């Protein structure tokens, strides 16, 4: 039996894996199309060999836009049970990926619980865990410490890891030479920036990139190349630091593919509407068609408390223009750690954005859901409408909170319901509409 090390290695050898079959079935595509695109790097199937509960998903060319849910404890709010409720909410609402961004204490137990139970792709940012894992302060860390944490997460079963390997000392100097409104807003990027400044050394993930790739290939972990220089305000979008890092990410992508490590590229966080499409095209060109993962982008900076909306606007445009993977943003963004309700609202907003983009991109089957909802509305079939709603619970609660005199209408139109009127007329029913 022919052996392979990673999904990409199998695809290059012409081997169709069980994960490729699962993705092909979900996407209504020929499995050979999936295999060929995994081999080319334009589709990634994050699937760690040790994640036994995984229900494999594909991210990339020609596939449905996927969404990711961030959660995890912080030093100020370390409630693992609340985080577990968020996990259950994410699974209930169909999120394809969950990232555990815990950055306080010993994170292993929660991460293992998540991997053992969750069918979603699981991601982490290992640099968040490096201090808790090693017990050292940032200034005392060595490059081996950074790599050891990556290997620990990979061995645990994480399907993809965000690594800010593109923030080189040269790129860091770009940030210093070209002042930004919000400097470096990536948590992982800021840790590496501080470490480089203190030690005078190169980014350990860039300098020891081949060792990193060997670890990821061993467990078949997908490399999500983080954008440490992503804009944290619309003023910083598409600036020298962001573009310089993106060029480096393109070079690192090719090197990863040479070692059969799958790659996802992470993209901008804040960006004016008119810059989004150009940025998507630029990323795809510079990074050789690798799947693109965006946080938002948030299209304005003035909406704290409503950033799930600013994010959904940008996410829909980004995905319609080529992005493949949306990281949700909650109403709590920029304000506090999100609670369970925040997570729910963020997921729904991102799912709407992703689906709207899939319609625009012509993803096979995307319109079928909308057509089914339209038929249910035409039939005034409330139970079917609830069933098809992106958030059935909220749809039912809204309708039931204001009961109409006639049960087959709602309190907006009552007996003047256009659907009822047209159904009566077109069926030949006699009589006039009663007001």
Short mmCIF file of C-alpha atoms in Angstrom, two decimals:
data_model
loop_
_atom_site.label_atom_id
_atom_site.label_comp_id
_atom_site.label_asym_id
_atom_site.label_seq_id
_atom_site.Cartn_x
_atom_site.Cartn_y
_atom_site.Cartn_z
CA UNK A 1 0.00 0.00 0.00
CA UNK A 2 1.38 3.38 -1.02
CA UNK A 3 2.16 5.61 1.95
CA UNK A 4 1.90 9.37 2.36
CA UNK A 5 2.82 11.89 5.04
CA UNK A 6 0.26 14.67 4.53
CA UNK A 7 -2.87 15.39 2.53
CA UNK A 8 -0.73 17.35 0.05
CA UNK A 9 1.78 14.52 -0.24
CA UNK A 10 -1.04 12.06 -0.97
CA UNK A 11 -2.58 14.40 -3.53
CA UNK A 12 0.73 14.82 -5.37
CA UNK A 13 1.10 11.04 -5.50
CA UNK A 14 -2.39 10.65 -6.95
CA UNK A 15 -3.78 9.11 -3.75
CA UNK A 16 -7.36 9.98 -2.83
CA UNK A 17 -7.74 10.06 0.96
CA UNK A 18 -10.86 9.58 3.05
CA UNK A 19 -10.74 13.29 3.88
CA UNK A 20 -10.74 14.21 0.19
CA UNK A 21 -13.76 11.96 -0.35
CA UNK A 22 -15.59 13.62 2.55
CA UNK A 23 -14.88 17.12 1.19
CA UNK A 24 -15.95 16.15 -2.33
CA UNK A 25 -19.26 14.83 -1.01
CA UNK A 26 -19.96 17.95 1.05
CA UNK A 27 -19.10 20.27 -1.84
CA UNK A 28 -20.83 18.27 -4.61
CA UNK A 29 -17.59 18.15 -6.59
CA UNK A 30 -15.71 15.31 -8.23
CA UNK A 31 -13.10 13.95 -5.83
CA UNK A 32 -10.45 14.20 -8.54
CA UNK A 33 -11.02 17.97 -8.64
CA UNK A 34 -10.42 18.10 -4.89
CA UNK A 35 -7.28 15.96 -5.16
CA UNK A 36 -5.80 18.08 -7.95
CA UNK A 37 -6.41 21.34 -6.08
CA UNK A 38 -4.94 19.97 -2.85
CA UNK A 39 -1.86 18.96 -4.86
CA UNK A 40 -1.65 22.47 -6.31
CA UNK A 41 -2.15 24.11 -2.89
CA UNK A 42 -5.31 25.99 -3.87
CA UNK A 43 -7.38 23.83 -1.49
CA UNK A 44 -6.30 22.89 2.02
CA UNK A 45 -7.86 20.11 4.10
CA UNK A 46 -6.64 20.73 7.67
CA UNK A 47 -6.68 17.24 9.21
CA UNK A 48 -4.19 16.38 11.94
CA UNK A 49 -3.54 12.65 12.16
CA UNK A 50 -4.35 12.80 15.90
CA UNK A 51 -7.71 14.58 15.59
CA UNK A 52 -9.94 11.50 15.57
CA UNK A 53 -13.25 13.40 16.01
CA UNK A 54 -12.69 15.55 12.91
CA UNK A 55 -15.35 15.87 10.23
CA UNK A 56 -13.01 16.99 7.45
CA UNK A 57 -13.63 20.26 5.62
CA UNK A 58 -11.91 21.86 2.66
CA UNK A 59 -10.90 25.51 2.40
CA UNK A 60 -10.12 27.11 -0.93
CA UNK A 61 -10.78 27.28 -4.64
CA UNK A 62 -14.36 26.58 -5.71
CA UNK A 63 -15.56 25.56 -2.24
CA UNK A 64 -18.10 27.07 0.12
CA UNK A 65 -16.71 29.92 2.21
CA UNK A 66 -15.91 28.55 5.66
CA UNK A 67 -16.04 30.38 8.99
CA UNK A 68 -13.89 30.21 12.11
CA UNK A 69 -14.87 30.90 15.72
CA UNK A 70 -12.27 32.27 18.14
CA UNK A 71 -12.57 31.50 21.84
CA UNK A 72 -10.34 30.84 24.84
CA UNK A 73 -9.53 32.18 28.30
CA UNK A 74 -7.56 35.27 29.26
CA UNK A 75 -5.83 36.31 32.46
CA UNK A 76 -8.78 38.46 33.45
CA UNK A 77 -11.50 35.92 32.63
CA UNK A 78 -10.41 32.30 32.91
CA UNK A 79 -13.74 30.45 32.90
CA UNK A 80 -13.23 27.21 31.00
CA UNK A 81 -16.86 26.15 31.36
CA UNK A 82 -18.06 29.34 29.69
CA UNK A 83 -15.58 28.67 26.89
CA UNK A 84 -17.03 25.16 26.57
CA UNK A 85 -20.48 26.64 26.15
CA UNK A 86 -19.04 28.70 23.30
CA UNK A 87 -17.67 25.51 21.74
CA UNK A 88 -21.12 23.92 21.90
CA UNK A 89 -22.69 27.04 20.37
CA UNK A 90 -20.16 27.00 17.53
CA UNK A 91 -20.89 23.36 16.76
CA UNK A 92 -24.65 23.88 17.00
CA UNK A 93 -24.51 26.76 14.51
CA UNK A 94 -22.34 24.90 12.02
CA UNK A 95 -19.00 26.68 12.32
CA UNK A 96 -16.42 24.70 10.36
CA UNK A 97 -13.45 25.76 12.50
CA UNK A 98 -12.73 26.69 16.11
CA UNK A 99 -9.55 28.38 17.31
CA UNK A 100 -8.55 28.08 20.96
CA UNK A 101 -6.74 31.37 21.61
CA UNK A 102 -6.28 30.81 25.35
CA UNK A 103 -3.37 32.91 26.56
CA UNK A 104 -3.37 32.28 30.30
CA UNK A 105 -2.14 29.43 32.47
CA UNK A 106 -1.78 25.82 31.40
CA UNK A 107 -3.92 25.42 28.30
CA UNK A 108 -3.37 21.73 27.56
CA UNK A 109 -6.41 20.26 29.33
CA UNK A 110 -8.98 22.46 27.59
CA UNK A 111 -7.28 22.03 24.22
CA UNK A 112 -7.34 18.25 24.52
CA UNK A 113 -11.00 18.29 25.57
CA UNK A 114 -11.76 20.39 22.51
CA UNK A 115 -9.85 18.14 20.12
CA UNK A 116 -11.32 14.96 21.58
CA UNK A 117 -14.92 16.18 21.21
CA UNK A 118 -15.18 18.67 18.37
CA UNK A 119 -15.83 17.67 14.74
CA UNK A 120 -14.73 21.16 13.59
CA UNK A 121 -11.22 21.94 12.44
CA UNK A 122 -9.21 23.07 15.48
CA UNK A 123 -6.65 25.84 15.30
CA UNK A 124 -4.33 27.57 17.77
CA UNK A 125 -1.71 30.31 17.90
CA UNK A 126 1.13 28.50 19.71
CA UNK A 127 3.00 31.71 20.55
CA UNK A 128 0.10 32.65 22.86
CA UNK A 129 0.94 29.57 24.91
CA UNK A 130 4.71 29.85 25.00
CA UNK A 131 4.96 31.69 28.33
CA UNK A 132 2.46 29.42 30.11
CA UNK A 133 4.04 26.29 28.62
CA UNK A 134 7.66 27.14 29.42
CA UNK A 135 7.17 29.19 32.59
CA UNK A 136 9.63 31.77 31.23
CA UNK A 137 9.25 35.48 30.59
CA UNK A 138 9.34 36.52 26.93
CA UNK A 139 12.87 37.95 27.14
CA UNK A 140 14.29 34.59 28.25
CA UNK A 141 12.71 32.47 25.53
CA UNK A 142 14.88 30.67 22.98
CA UNK A 143 13.98 29.61 19.47
CA UNK A 144 13.74 26.02 20.72
CA UNK A 145 11.02 27.10 23.18
CA UNK A 146 8.93 28.52 20.33
CA UNK A 147 9.29 25.32 18.29
CA UNK A 148 8.62 23.08 21.30
CA UNK A 149 5.22 24.70 21.86
CA UNK A 150 4.32 24.20 18.19
CA UNK A 151 5.21 20.53 18.45
CA UNK A 152 3.16 20.15 21.64
CA UNK A 153 0.06 21.61 19.94
CA UNK A 154 0.66 19.48 16.84
CA UNK A 155 1.03 16.30 18.90
CA UNK A 156 -2.21 17.14 20.76
CA UNK A 157 -4.10 17.06 17.44
CA UNK A 158 -4.47 20.69 16.32
CA UNK A 159 -5.40 20.85 12.62
CA UNK A 160 -3.94 24.26 11.81
CA UNK A 161 -1.65 26.72 13.56
CA UNK A 162 -1.19 30.43 13.05
CA UNK A 163 2.51 31.21 12.79
CA UNK A 164 3.75 34.76 12.19
CA UNK A 165 6.79 33.69 10.19
CA UNK A 166 6.59 36.65 7.79
CA UNK A 167 7.45 39.27 10.40
CA UNK A 168 11.18 39.47 9.74
CA UNK A 169 13.55 42.02 11.24
CA UNK A 170 13.47 43.82 7.91
CA UNK A 171 9.67 44.02 7.97
CA UNK A 172 9.73 45.15 11.59
CA UNK A 173 11.98 47.99 10.50
CA UNK A 174 9.36 48.97 7.93
CA UNK A 175 6.91 49.46 10.79
CA UNK A 176 9.41 51.68 12.60
CA UNK A 177 10.30 53.67 9.48
CA UNK A 178 6.69 54.14 8.36
CA UNK A 179 4.69 55.11 11.47
CA UNK A 180 1.23 53.55 11.65
CA UNK A 181 -1.92 54.73 13.32
CA UNK A 182 -2.21 51.52 15.36
CA UNK A 183 1.29 49.96 15.06
CA UNK A 184 1.24 46.12 15.34
CA UNK A 185 -2.17 44.89 16.54
CA UNK A 186 -1.50 41.17 16.20
CA UNK A 187 -0.96 39.68 19.67
CA UNK A 188 1.38 37.01 18.36
CA UNK A 189 3.13 39.51 16.14
CA UNK A 190 3.68 41.94 18.98
CA UNK A 191 5.25 39.19 21.14
CA UNK A 192 7.68 38.29 18.34
CA UNK A 193 8.36 41.98 17.63
CA UNK A 194 9.25 42.54 21.30
CA UNK A 195 11.40 39.38 21.37
CA UNK A 196 13.34 40.48 18.29
CA UNK A 197 13.90 43.97 19.66
CA UNK A 198 15.09 42.62 23.02
CA UNK A 199 17.32 39.82 21.74
CA UNK A 200 18.49 41.31 18.47
CA UNK A 201 17.72 37.95 16.84
CA UNK A 202 15.69 37.15 13.73
CA UNK A 203 12.13 35.88 14.08
CA UNK A 204 12.64 32.26 15.22
CA UNK A 205 9.87 30.98 12.95
CA UNK A 206 11.53 32.61 9.93
CA UNK A 207 15.11 31.72 10.80
CA UNK A 208 14.23 28.11 11.65
CA UNK A 209 11.42 27.74 9.13
CA UNK A 210 12.56 24.35 7.82
CA UNK A 211 12.48 22.89 11.34
CA UNK A 212 8.98 24.29 11.78
CA UNK A 213 7.85 22.67 8.53
CA UNK A 214 9.29 19.31 9.58
CA UNK A 215 7.19 19.42 12.76
CA UNK A 216 4.02 20.31 10.87
CA UNK A 217 4.57 17.63 8.22
CA UNK A 218 5.06 14.98 10.91
CA UNK A 219 1.49 15.43 12.19
CA UNK A 220 -0.07 16.87 8.99
CA UNK A 221 -0.80 20.27 10.51
CA UNK A 222 -1.80 23.02 8.09
CA UNK A 223 0.28 26.19 8.34
CA UNK A 224 -1.83 29.32 8.62
CA UNK A 225 0.70 32.04 7.85
CA UNK A 226 -0.28 34.88 10.17
CA UNK A 227 -0.29 38.52 9.18
CA UNK A 228 1.50 40.22 12.06
CA UNK A 229 1.34 43.50 10.13
CA UNK A 230 -2.36 43.36 9.35
CA UNK A 231 -3.98 46.79 9.60
CA UNK A 232 -5.66 47.48 12.92
CA UNK A 233 -7.33 50.58 11.51
CA UNK A 234 -8.45 51.61 8.06
CA UNK A 235 -5.67 54.23 8.13
CA UNK A 236 -3.04 51.45 8.05
CA UNK A 237 -4.56 49.32 5.30
CA UNK A 238 -2.44 48.41 2.27
CA UNK A 239 0.66 50.13 3.67
CA UNK A 240 4.33 49.21 3.20
CA UNK A 241 4.55 46.86 6.19
CA UNK A 242 1.42 44.90 5.23
CA UNK A 243 2.54 44.44 1.62
CA UNK A 244 6.15 43.62 2.50
CA UNK A 245 4.97 40.89 4.86
CA UNK A 246 2.58 39.56 2.21
CA UNK A 247 5.44 39.21 -0.28
CA UNK A 248 7.39 37.22 2.31
CA UNK A 249 4.34 35.02 2.97
CA UNK A 250 4.25 34.17 -0.73
CA UNK A 251 7.86 33.00 -0.59
CA UNK A 252 7.18 30.98 2.56
CA UNK A 253 4.18 29.36 0.90
CA UNK A 254 6.31 27.87 -1.87
CA UNK A 255 8.81 26.55 0.67
CA UNK A 256 6.03 24.89 2.67
CA UNK A 257 4.54 23.25 -0.41
CA UNK A 258 7.95 21.84 -1.29
CA UNK A 259 7.79 19.96 2.02
CA UNK A 260 4.13 18.96 1.43
CA UNK A 261 2.81 21.22 4.18
CA UNK A 262 -0.57 22.76 3.36
CA UNK A 263 -0.84 26.54 3.68
CA UNK A 264 -3.54 29.10 4.40
CA UNK A 265 -2.69 32.82 4.21
CA UNK A 266 -4.13 35.21 6.79
CA UNK A 267 -5.25 38.66 5.68
CA UNK A 268 -6.25 42.16 6.73
CA UNK A 269 -8.34 43.08 9.74
CA UNK A 270 -9.47 46.68 9.01
CA UNK A 271 -9.87 48.07 5.50
CA UNK A 272 -12.04 50.57 3.63
CA UNK A 273 -14.60 49.05 1.26
CA UNK A 274 -12.90 50.30 -1.87
CA UNK A 275 -9.59 48.55 -1.04
CA UNK A 276 -10.92 45.07 -0.33
CA UNK A 277 -11.21 43.63 -3.83
CA UNK A 278 -7.74 44.79 -4.84
CA UNK A 279 -6.26 43.25 -1.70
CA UNK A 280 -7.88 39.90 -2.41
CA UNK A 281 -6.48 39.88 -5.95
CA UNK A 282 -3.04 40.90 -4.67
CA UNK A 283 -2.97 38.16 -2.06
CA UNK A 284 -3.98 35.45 -4.50
CA UNK A 285 -1.36 36.60 -6.98
CA UNK A 286 1.52 36.98 -4.51
CA UNK A 287 0.70 33.78 -2.62
CA UNK A 288 0.16 31.58 -5.68
CA UNK A 289 -3.54 30.93 -5.19
CA UNK A 290 -3.27 29.61 -1.62
CA UNK A 291 -6.51 29.77 0.40
CA UNK A 292 -7.04 33.18 2.00
CA UNK A 293 -8.32 33.68 5.54
CA UNK A 294 -9.51 37.15 6.66
CA UNK A 295 -10.44 38.67 10.00
CA UNK A 296 -13.40 40.72 8.81
CA UNK A 297 -12.17 42.93 7.33
CA UNK A 298 -13.85 45.64 9.39
CA UNK A 299 -14.84 48.42 7.02
CA UNK A 300 -15.00 51.23 9.58
CA UNK A 301 -13.43 51.88 12.98
CA UNK A 302 -16.31 53.70 14.67
CA UNK A 303 -18.70 50.88 15.64
CA UNK A 304 -17.62 49.25 18.93
CA UNK A 305 -20.49 47.05 20.05
CA UNK A 306 -21.50 46.47 16.41
CA UNK A 307 -18.27 45.18 14.90
CA UNK A 308 -19.94 41.89 13.95
CA UNK A 309 -21.84 44.06 11.43
CA UNK A 310 -18.81 46.00 10.15
CA UNK A 311 -17.02 42.66 9.84
CA UNK A 312 -19.86 40.94 7.99
CA UNK A 313 -19.99 43.77 5.43
CA UNK A 314 -16.27 43.46 4.76
CA UNK A 315 -16.31 39.68 4.92
CA UNK A 316 -19.02 39.39 2.27
CA UNK A 317 -17.07 41.64 -0.10
CA UNK A 318 -13.78 39.86 0.64
CA UNK A 319 -15.21 36.39 0.09
CA UNK A 320 -17.06 37.45 -3.06
CA UNK A 321 -13.69 38.78 -4.28
CA UNK A 322 -11.77 35.59 -3.57
CA UNK A 323 -11.31 35.04 0.18
CA UNK A 324 -12.03 31.46 1.24
CA UNK A 325 -12.24 31.56 5.02
CA UNK A 326 -13.78 34.17 7.34
CA UNK A 327 -12.82 34.63 10.97
CA UNK A 328 -15.90 35.75 12.85
CA UNK A 329 -15.98 39.00 14.82
CA UNK A 330 -18.35 39.45 17.76
CA UNK A 331 -20.12 42.57 19.13
CA UNK A 332 -17.55 42.49 21.95
CA UNK A 333 -14.58 43.09 19.60
CA UNK A 334 -12.28 45.84 20.96
CA UNK A 335 -14.27 45.92 24.23
CA UNK A 336 -14.04 42.65 26.22
CA UNK A 337 -13.86 38.88 26.04
CA UNK A 338 -17.08 37.79 24.30
CA UNK A 339 -19.76 35.90 26.20
CA UNK A 340 -21.87 33.07 24.76
CA UNK A 341 -24.48 35.42 23.26
CA UNK A 342 -21.74 37.51 21.63
CA UNK A 343 -20.35 34.34 20.09
CA UNK A 344 -23.78 33.39 18.75
CA UNK A 345 -24.27 36.80 17.12
CA UNK A 346 -20.78 36.77 15.65
CA UNK A 347 -21.27 33.32 14.12
CA UNK A 348 -24.60 34.23 12.56
CA UNK A 349 -23.21 37.45 11.07
CA UNK A 350 -20.24 35.59 9.58
CA UNK A 351 -22.39 32.78 8.21
CA UNK A 352 -24.63 35.31 6.47
CA UNK A 353 -21.57 37.01 4.97
CA UNK A 354 -20.09 33.70 3.82
CA UNK A 355 -23.34 32.53 2.24
CA UNK A 356 -23.94 35.86 0.51
CA UNK A 357 -20.46 35.59 -0.98
CA UNK A 358 -21.05 32.02 -2.12
CA UNK A 359 -24.12 33.18 -4.06
CA UNK A 360 -22.05 35.91 -5.70
CA UNK A 361 -19.23 33.46 -6.54
CA UNK A 362 -21.65 30.95 -8.03
CA UNK A 363 -20.67 28.15 -5.65
CA UNK A 364 -22.68 25.07 -6.72
CA UNK A 365 -25.85 24.70 -4.67
CA UNK A 366 -25.49 28.01 -2.83
CA UNK A 367 -28.76 29.44 -4.19
CA UNK A 368 -30.73 26.28 -3.41
CA UNK A 369 -31.09 27.27 0.25
CA UNK A 370 -32.47 30.71 -0.68
CA UNK A 371 -34.83 29.23 -3.25
CA UNK A 372 -36.21 26.83 -0.65
CA UNK A 373 -36.79 29.71 1.78
CA UNK A 374 -38.56 31.71 -0.93
CA UNK A 375 -40.88 28.78 -1.63
CA UNK A 376 -41.68 28.48 2.06
CA UNK A 377 -42.51 32.21 2.19
CA UNK A 378 -44.69 31.95 -0.88
CA UNK A 379 -46.56 29.08 0.75
CA UNK A 380 -46.71 30.98 4.08
CA UNK A 381 -45.26 27.86 5.67
CA UNK A 382 -43.92 29.13 8.98
CA UNK A 383 -42.49 25.83 10.21
CA UNK A 384 -40.51 25.42 7.00
CA UNK A 385 -39.26 29.01 7.26
CA UNK A 386 -38.00 28.37 10.79
CA UNK A 387 -36.31 25.16 9.66
CA UNK A 388 -34.49 26.93 6.83
CA UNK A 389 -33.51 30.06 8.77
CA UNK A 390 -29.83 30.64 9.51
CA UNK A 391 -30.95 31.08 13.14
CA UNK A 392 -34.18 29.05 13.59
CA UNK A 393 -34.46 29.88 17.29
CA UNK A 394 -34.46 33.64 16.75
CA UNK A 395 -36.84 33.47 13.78
CA UNK A 396 -39.40 31.51 15.80
CA UNK A 397 -39.02 33.76 18.86
CA UNK A 398 -39.57 36.93 16.81
CA UNK A 399 -42.71 35.64 15.14
CA UNK A 400 -44.13 34.22 18.36
CA UNK A 401 -43.40 37.39 20.34
CA UNK A 402 -46.10 39.32 18.41
CA UNK A 403 -48.99 37.05 17.55
CA UNK A 404 -51.29 38.06 14.67
CA UNK A 405 -55.07 37.73 14.65
CA UNK A 406 -54.73 35.26 11.77
CA UNK A 407 -52.18 32.53 12.51
CA UNK A 408 -51.12 32.21 8.85
CA UNK A 409 -49.83 35.81 8.75
CA UNK A 410 -47.63 38.07 10.84
CA UNK A 411 -48.32 41.40 12.56
CA UNK A 412 -46.55 43.37 9.81
CA UNK A 413 -49.28 42.82 7.19
CA UNK A 414 -52.01 40.68 8.75
CA UNK A 415 -54.81 40.13 6.25
CA UNK A 416 -53.00 42.37 3.78
CA UNK A 417 -50.27 39.75 3.41
CA UNK A 418 -49.21 39.88 -0.23
CA UNK A 419 -48.36 36.19 -0.27
CA UNK A 420 -51.84 35.21 0.95
CA UNK A 421 -53.54 37.61 -1.44
CA UNK A 422 -51.67 36.33 -4.49
CA UNK A 423 -52.14 32.70 -3.49
CA UNK A 424 -55.90 33.28 -3.26
CA UNK A 425 -56.15 35.12 -6.55
CA UNK A 426 -53.94 32.73 -8.51
CA UNK A 427 -55.81 29.71 -7.13
CA UNK A 428 -59.10 31.20 -8.31
CA UNK A 429 -60.48 31.69 -4.82
CA UNK A 430 -63.49 33.99 -4.87
CA UNK A 431 -64.00 37.02 -2.66
CA UNK A 432 -62.01 40.05 -1.76
CA UNK A 433 -59.37 40.68 0.84
CA UNK A 434 -60.77 41.69 4.20
CA UNK A 435 -58.96 44.63 5.79
#
